[in-house]
Amino acid sequence: MSFLFGNRSSKTFKPKKNIPEGSHQYELLKHAEATLGSGNLRMAVMLPDGEDLNEWVAVNTVDFFNQINMLYGTITDFCTEESCPVMSAGPKYEYHWADGTNIKKPIKCSAPKYIDYLMTWVQDQLDDETLFPSKIGVPFPKNFMSVAKTILKRLFRVYAHIYHQHFDSVMQLQEEAHLNTSFKHFIFFVLEFNLIDRKELAPLQELIDKLTTKDR
């Protein structure tokens, strides 16, 4: 949750996406923060009684975007065209960018370029009121869940890149506790609602097993 970061003057990679105060989604976010504070992530990610799954996924997706935005923002100085000429997560996994509209054929590009494309694309989805309605009573579109799954699948790649290529820098900056807590929350959430295909999680499977078995 974003509150993990307190009021530190972290620079974010992209502008933070705010959920309007007083809205039902804001109340849901507060609920999520309160349950996260209890330390039980397995409980914290569960759909609150009587709540709409789409809305719960929407609120958490915005929050994960803000968290990753902040985490990546702390290491942008280390993730450069020179240090990361391809977007990878270890030697076995390489990602090429395509968004289906502006760039239809996947292109090979550097990690900072890929992450810039990715975060800009996510931001555009979150800002689209027809996809992520912020007003009460406005229904979510039929394709909402498939869009949310694509967003989360892509956000996972930023975690994977940070863990594989920049964990030394994260440790140097003493950010590993934030990274681990954020990623653990993310994983518990996507596993609870089956939002990312297991094969997509392969680059961090070992870490995921470690983080999730500790809590059984």
Short mmCIF file of the C-alpha atoms (twelve columns), coordinates in Angstrom:
data_MODEL
# 
_entry.id   MODEL 
# 
loop_
_atom_site.group_PDB 
_atom_site.id 
_atom_site.type_symbol 
_atom_site.label_atom_id 
_atom_site.label_alt_id 
_atom_site.label_comp_id 
_atom_site.label_asym_id 
_atom_site.label_seq_id 
_atom_site.Cartn_x 
_atom_site.Cartn_y 
_atom_site.Cartn_z 
_atom_site.pdbx_PDB_model_num 
ATOM 1   C CA . MET A 1   0.000   0.000   0.000   1 
ATOM 2   C CA . SER A 2   1.228   3.494   -0.645  1 
ATOM 3   C CA . PHE A 3   1.070   4.313   3.072   1 
ATOM 4   C CA . LEU A 4   4.052   2.010   3.615   1 
ATOM 5   C CA . PHE A 5   6.193   4.767   2.259   1 
ATOM 6   C CA . GLY A 6   5.063   7.294   4.868   1 
ATOM 7   C CA . ASN A 7   5.700   10.896  3.924   1 
ATOM 8   C CA . ARG A 8   9.152   10.394  2.506   1 
ATOM 9   C CA . SER A 9   9.867   12.705  -0.368  1 
ATOM 10  C CA . SER A 10  10.099  9.879   -2.871  1 
ATOM 11  C CA . LYS A 11  10.125  10.881  -6.482  1 
ATOM 12  C CA . THR A 12  7.628   8.970   -8.516  1 
ATOM 13  C CA . PHE A 13  8.369   7.910   -12.056 1 
ATOM 14  C CA . LYS A 14  4.973   9.139   -13.344 1 
ATOM 15  C CA . PRO A 15  2.465   11.385  -11.562 1 
ATOM 16  C CA . LYS A 16  0.613   9.604   -8.755  1 
ATOM 17  C CA . LYS A 17  -2.929  8.491   -9.585  1 
ATOM 18  C CA . ASN A 18  -5.282  9.760   -6.861  1 
ATOM 19  C CA . ILE A 19  -8.588  8.215   -5.867  1 
ATOM 20  C CA . PRO A 20  -11.048 11.051  -5.100  1 
ATOM 21  C CA . GLU A 21  -11.596 11.563  -1.357  1 
ATOM 22  C CA . GLY A 22  -15.124 10.911  -0.167  1 
ATOM 23  C CA . SER A 23  -15.787 8.416   -2.974  1 
ATOM 24  C CA . HIS A 24  -16.705 4.801   -2.288  1 
ATOM 25  C CA . GLN A 25  -13.407 3.705   -3.854  1 
ATOM 26  C CA . TYR A 26  -11.583 5.967   -1.376  1 
ATOM 27  C CA . GLU A 27  -13.423 4.196   1.482   1 
ATOM 28  C CA . LEU A 28  -12.358 0.837   0.021   1 
ATOM 29  C CA . LEU A 29  -8.748  2.030   -0.153  1 
ATOM 30  C CA . LYS A 30  -8.940  3.087   3.522   1 
ATOM 31  C CA . HIS A 31  -10.372 -0.329  4.383   1 
ATOM 32  C CA . ALA A 32  -7.506  -2.015  2.523   1 
ATOM 33  C CA . GLU A 33  -4.938  0.123   4.339   1 
ATOM 34  C CA . ALA A 34  -6.481  -0.691  7.720   1 
ATOM 35  C CA . THR A 35  -6.491  -4.457  7.089   1 
ATOM 36  C CA . LEU A 36  -2.966  -4.327  5.688   1 
ATOM 37  C CA . GLY A 37  -1.860  -2.646  8.892   1 
ATOM 38  C CA . SER A 38  -2.817  -5.825  10.738  1 
ATOM 39  C CA . GLY A 39  0.047   -7.551  8.929   1 
ATOM 40  C CA . ASN A 40  -2.057  -10.449 7.626   1 
ATOM 41  C CA . LEU A 41  -1.745  -10.097 3.853   1 
ATOM 42  C CA . ARG A 42  -3.791  -13.183 3.078   1 
ATOM 43  C CA . MET A 43  -6.757  -11.641 4.896   1 
ATOM 44  C CA . ALA A 44  -6.058  -8.137  3.632   1 
ATOM 45  C CA . VAL A 45  -6.481  -9.020  -0.037  1 
ATOM 46  C CA . MET A 46  -9.817  -10.806 0.369   1 
ATOM 47  C CA . LEU A 47  -12.914 -9.190  -1.115  1 
ATOM 48  C CA . PRO A 48  -14.656 -7.298  1.733   1 
ATOM 49  C CA . ASP A 49  -18.195 -8.518  2.500   1 
ATOM 50  C CA . GLY A 50  -20.809 -7.108  0.189   1 
ATOM 51  C CA . GLU A 51  -18.320 -5.358  -2.101  1 
ATOM 52  C CA . ASP A 52  -18.118 -5.523  -5.877  1 
ATOM 53  C CA . LEU A 53  -15.144 -7.510  -7.199  1 
ATOM 54  C CA . ASN A 54  -14.560 -5.106  -10.114 1 
ATOM 55  C CA . GLU A 55  -14.374 -2.151  -7.767  1 
ATOM 56  C CA . TRP A 56  -12.025 -3.965  -5.383  1 
ATOM 57  C CA . VAL A 57  -9.727  -4.929  -8.275  1 
ATOM 58  C CA . ALA A 58  -9.860  -1.346  -9.626  1 
ATOM 59  C CA . VAL A 59  -8.885  0.256   -6.294  1 
ATOM 60  C CA . ASN A 60  -6.023  -2.165  -5.755  1 
ATOM 61  C CA . THR A 61  -4.787  -1.853  -9.348  1 
ATOM 62  C CA . VAL A 62  -4.524  1.933   -8.933  1 
ATOM 63  C CA . ASP A 63  -2.680  1.409   -5.670  1 
ATOM 64  C CA . PHE A 64  -0.213  -1.083  -7.173  1 
ATOM 65  C CA . PHE A 65  0.450   1.358   -10.018 1 
ATOM 66  C CA . ASN A 66  1.277   4.038   -7.420  1 
ATOM 67  C CA . GLN A 67  3.527   1.683   -5.451  1 
ATOM 68  C CA . ILE A 68  5.497   0.499   -8.500  1 
ATOM 69  C CA . ASN A 69  5.691   4.060   -9.728  1 
ATOM 70  C CA . MET A 70  7.363   5.007   -6.452  1 
ATOM 71  C CA . LEU A 71  9.642   1.965   -6.304  1 
ATOM 72  C CA . TYR A 72  10.845  2.365   -9.881  1 
ATOM 73  C CA . GLY A 73  11.197  6.114   -9.284  1 
ATOM 74  C CA . THR A 74  13.851  5.388   -6.640  1 
ATOM 75  C CA . ILE A 75  16.068  3.436   -9.053  1 
ATOM 76  C CA . THR A 76  15.681  5.300   -12.368 1 
ATOM 77  C CA . ASP A 77  19.263  6.569   -12.072 1 
ATOM 78  C CA . PHE A 78  20.470  2.961   -12.242 1 
ATOM 79  C CA . CYS A 79  18.142  1.792   -15.009 1 
ATOM 80  C CA . THR A 80  19.580  3.394   -18.139 1 
ATOM 81  C CA . GLU A 81  19.912  2.704   -21.851 1 
ATOM 82  C CA . GLU A 82  23.504  1.586   -21.124 1 
ATOM 83  C CA . SER A 83  22.869  -0.606  -18.083 1 
ATOM 84  C CA . CYS A 84  19.655  -2.150  -19.429 1 
ATOM 85  C CA . PRO A 85  19.673  -2.158  -23.260 1 
ATOM 86  C CA . VAL A 86  16.863  -4.755  -23.218 1 
ATOM 87  C CA . MET A 87  13.864  -5.173  -20.928 1 
ATOM 88  C CA . SER A 88  14.709  -8.374  -19.132 1 
ATOM 89  C CA . ALA A 89  14.073  -10.304 -15.928 1 
ATOM 90  C CA . GLY A 90  17.218  -12.398 -15.672 1 
ATOM 91  C CA . PRO A 91  18.925  -14.174 -18.598 1 
ATOM 92  C CA . LYS A 92  15.900  -16.280 -19.593 1 
ATOM 93  C CA . TYR A 93  13.183  -13.636 -19.876 1 
ATOM 94  C CA . GLU A 94  13.075  -10.714 -22.274 1 
ATOM 95  C CA . TYR A 95  10.059  -8.506  -22.956 1 
ATOM 96  C CA . HIS A 96  9.221   -6.643  -26.164 1 
ATOM 97  C CA . TRP A 97  6.688   -3.820  -26.120 1 
ATOM 98  C CA . ALA A 98  3.355   -3.617  -27.954 1 
ATOM 99  C CA . ASP A 99  0.149   -1.955  -26.813 1 
ATOM 100 C CA . GLY A 100 -2.117  -3.118  -29.623 1 
ATOM 101 C CA . THR A 101 -2.988  0.416   -30.720 1 
ATOM 102 C CA . ASN A 102 0.017   2.720   -31.184 1 
ATOM 103 C CA . ILE A 103 2.540   -0.108  -31.428 1 
ATOM 104 C CA . LYS A 104 0.950   -3.244  -32.855 1 
ATOM 105 C CA . LYS A 105 4.060   -5.298  -33.617 1 
ATOM 106 C CA . PRO A 106 6.213   -5.991  -30.535 1 
ATOM 107 C CA . ILE A 107 9.403   -3.908  -30.517 1 
ATOM 108 C CA . LYS A 108 12.650  -4.649  -28.752 1 
ATOM 109 C CA . CYS A 109 13.685  -1.683  -26.617 1 
ATOM 110 C CA . SER A 110 15.707  -0.759  -23.544 1 
ATOM 111 C CA . ALA A 111 14.246  -1.320  -20.082 1 
ATOM 112 C CA . PRO A 112 13.769  2.403   -19.308 1 
ATOM 113 C CA . LYS A 113 12.003  2.888   -22.633 1 
ATOM 114 C CA . TYR A 114 9.837   -0.214  -22.100 1 
ATOM 115 C CA . ILE A 115 8.883   0.843   -18.568 1 
ATOM 116 C CA . ASP A 116 8.092   4.352   -19.794 1 
ATOM 117 C CA . TYR A 117 5.803   2.914   -22.492 1 
ATOM 118 C CA . LEU A 118 4.268   0.532   -19.962 1 
ATOM 119 C CA . MET A 119 3.588   3.076   -17.202 1 
ATOM 120 C CA . THR A 120 2.224   5.624   -19.687 1 
ATOM 121 C CA . TRP A 121 -0.077  2.957   -21.123 1 
ATOM 122 C CA . VAL A 122 -1.287  1.949   -17.640 1 
ATOM 123 C CA . GLN A 123 -1.866  5.575   -16.725 1 
ATOM 124 C CA . ASP A 124 -3.984  6.054   -19.848 1 
ATOM 125 C CA . GLN A 125 -6.149  3.054   -18.870 1 
ATOM 126 C CA . LEU A 126 -6.568  4.288   -15.284 1 
ATOM 127 C CA . ASP A 127 -7.533  7.767   -16.509 1 
ATOM 128 C CA . ASP A 128 -10.174 6.375   -18.859 1 
ATOM 129 C CA . GLU A 129 -13.515 6.910   -17.093 1 
ATOM 130 C CA . THR A 130 -15.211 4.327   -19.307 1 
ATOM 131 C CA . LEU A 131 -12.741 1.675   -18.084 1 
ATOM 132 C CA . PHE A 132 -12.124 2.828   -14.507 1 
ATOM 133 C CA . PRO A 133 -15.275 4.749   -13.534 1 
ATOM 134 C CA . SER A 134 -14.765 6.823   -10.392 1 
ATOM 135 C CA . LYS A 135 -18.372 7.984   -10.043 1 
ATOM 136 C CA . ILE A 136 -20.814 5.981   -7.942  1 
ATOM 137 C CA . GLY A 137 -23.384 4.110   -9.974  1 
ATOM 138 C CA . VAL A 138 -21.356 4.143   -13.192 1 
ATOM 139 C CA . PRO A 139 -20.951 0.473   -14.171 1 
ATOM 140 C CA . PHE A 140 -17.662 -1.155  -15.074 1 
ATOM 141 C CA . PRO A 141 -17.441 -2.228  -18.724 1 
ATOM 142 C CA . LYS A 142 -17.745 -5.899  -19.682 1 
ATOM 143 C CA . ASN A 143 -14.050 -6.041  -20.630 1 
ATOM 144 C CA . PHE A 144 -12.885 -4.495  -17.327 1 
ATOM 145 C CA . MET A 145 -11.429 -7.675  -15.852 1 
ATOM 146 C CA . SER A 146 -9.440  -8.538  -18.984 1 
ATOM 147 C CA . VAL A 147 -7.981  -4.994  -19.075 1 
ATOM 148 C CA . ALA A 148 -7.138  -5.183  -15.348 1 
ATOM 149 C CA . LYS A 149 -5.408  -8.546  -15.908 1 
ATOM 150 C CA . THR A 150 -3.279  -7.056  -18.695 1 
ATOM 151 C CA . ILE A 151 -2.340  -4.089  -16.481 1 
ATOM 152 C CA . LEU A 152 -1.324  -6.358  -13.595 1 
ATOM 153 C CA . LYS A 153 0.584   -8.733  -15.899 1 
ATOM 154 C CA . ARG A 154 2.581   -5.758  -17.203 1 
ATOM 155 C CA . LEU A 155 3.144   -4.216  -13.757 1 
ATOM 156 C CA . PHE A 156 4.538   -7.591  -12.637 1 
ATOM 157 C CA . ARG A 157 7.265   -7.193  -15.279 1 
ATOM 158 C CA . VAL A 158 8.497   -4.021  -13.577 1 
ATOM 159 C CA . TYR A 159 8.824   -5.897  -10.266 1 
ATOM 160 C CA . ALA A 160 10.607  -8.730  -12.114 1 
ATOM 161 C CA . HIS A 161 13.054  -6.321  -13.766 1 
ATOM 162 C CA . ILE A 162 13.797  -4.541  -10.469 1 
ATOM 163 C CA . TYR A 163 14.400  -7.828  -8.623  1 
ATOM 164 C CA . HIS A 164 16.581  -9.375  -11.326 1 
ATOM 165 C CA . GLN A 165 18.578  -6.392  -12.524 1 
ATOM 166 C CA . HIS A 166 18.532  -3.784  -9.737  1 
ATOM 167 C CA . PHE A 167 18.227  -5.535  -6.387  1 
ATOM 168 C CA . ASP A 168 21.758  -4.402  -5.410  1 
ATOM 169 C CA . SER A 169 20.723  -0.774  -5.926  1 
ATOM 170 C CA . VAL A 170 17.519  -1.365  -3.970  1 
ATOM 171 C CA . MET A 171 19.597  -2.712  -1.066  1 
ATOM 172 C CA . GLN A 172 22.039  0.169   -1.327  1 
ATOM 173 C CA . LEU A 173 19.098  2.562   -0.985  1 
ATOM 174 C CA . GLN A 174 17.705  0.449   1.890   1 
ATOM 175 C CA . GLU A 175 14.434  0.037   0.011   1 
ATOM 176 C CA . GLU A 176 14.308  -3.766  0.070   1 
ATOM 177 C CA . ALA A 177 11.724  -3.933  2.887   1 
ATOM 178 C CA . HIS A 178 9.388   -1.678  0.880   1 
ATOM 179 C CA . LEU A 179 9.972   -3.646  -2.310  1 
ATOM 180 C CA . ASN A 180 9.379   -7.003  -0.594  1 
ATOM 181 C CA . THR A 181 6.243   -5.874  1.237   1 
ATOM 182 C CA . SER A 182 4.820   -4.282  -1.897  1 
ATOM 183 C CA . PHE A 183 5.557   -7.318  -4.063  1 
ATOM 184 C CA . LYS A 184 4.219   -9.731  -1.452  1 
ATOM 185 C CA . HIS A 185 0.959   -7.765  -1.276  1 
ATOM 186 C CA . PHE A 186 0.780   -7.730  -5.081  1 
ATOM 187 C CA . ILE A 187 1.334   -11.504 -5.328  1 
ATOM 188 C CA . PHE A 188 -1.200  -12.375 -2.636  1 
ATOM 189 C CA . PHE A 189 -3.726  -10.173 -4.432  1 
ATOM 190 C CA . VAL A 190 -3.226  -11.592 -7.939  1 
ATOM 191 C CA . LEU A 191 -3.203  -15.171 -6.634  1 
ATOM 192 C CA . GLU A 192 -6.378  -14.631 -4.579  1 
ATOM 193 C CA . PHE A 193 -8.332  -13.620 -7.689  1 
ATOM 194 C CA . ASN A 194 -6.327  -15.572 -10.280 1 
ATOM 195 C CA . LEU A 195 -5.416  -12.406 -12.192 1 
ATOM 196 C CA . ILE A 196 -2.076  -13.398 -13.742 1 
ATOM 197 C CA . ASP A 197 -1.364  -16.593 -15.630 1 
ATOM 198 C CA . ARG A 198 1.076   -18.767 -13.664 1 
ATOM 199 C CA . LYS A 199 3.552   -18.967 -16.564 1 
ATOM 200 C CA . GLU A 200 3.836   -15.156 -16.533 1 
ATOM 201 C CA . LEU A 201 5.037   -15.360 -12.918 1 
ATOM 202 C CA . ALA A 202 7.890   -17.735 -13.797 1 
ATOM 203 C CA . PRO A 203 10.718  -15.120 -13.616 1 
ATOM 204 C CA . LEU A 204 10.071  -14.700 -9.861  1 
ATOM 205 C CA . GLN A 205 8.597   -18.127 -9.045  1 
ATOM 206 C CA . GLU A 206 11.267  -18.975 -6.485  1 
ATOM 207 C CA . LEU A 207 10.715  -15.716 -4.614  1 
ATOM 208 C CA . ILE A 208 6.920   -16.131 -4.838  1 
ATOM 209 C CA . ASP A 209 7.170   -19.634 -3.311  1 
ATOM 210 C CA . LYS A 210 9.324   -18.257 -0.493  1 
ATOM 211 C CA . LEU A 211 6.995   -15.343 0.233   1 
ATOM 212 C CA . THR A 212 3.780   -17.358 0.098   1 
ATOM 213 C CA . THR A 213 4.843   -20.548 1.936   1 
ATOM 214 C CA . LYS A 214 6.011   -18.574 4.964   1 
ATOM 215 C CA . ASP A 215 2.398   -17.580 5.556   1 
ATOM 216 C CA . ARG A 216 0.678   -20.921 5.249   1 
# 
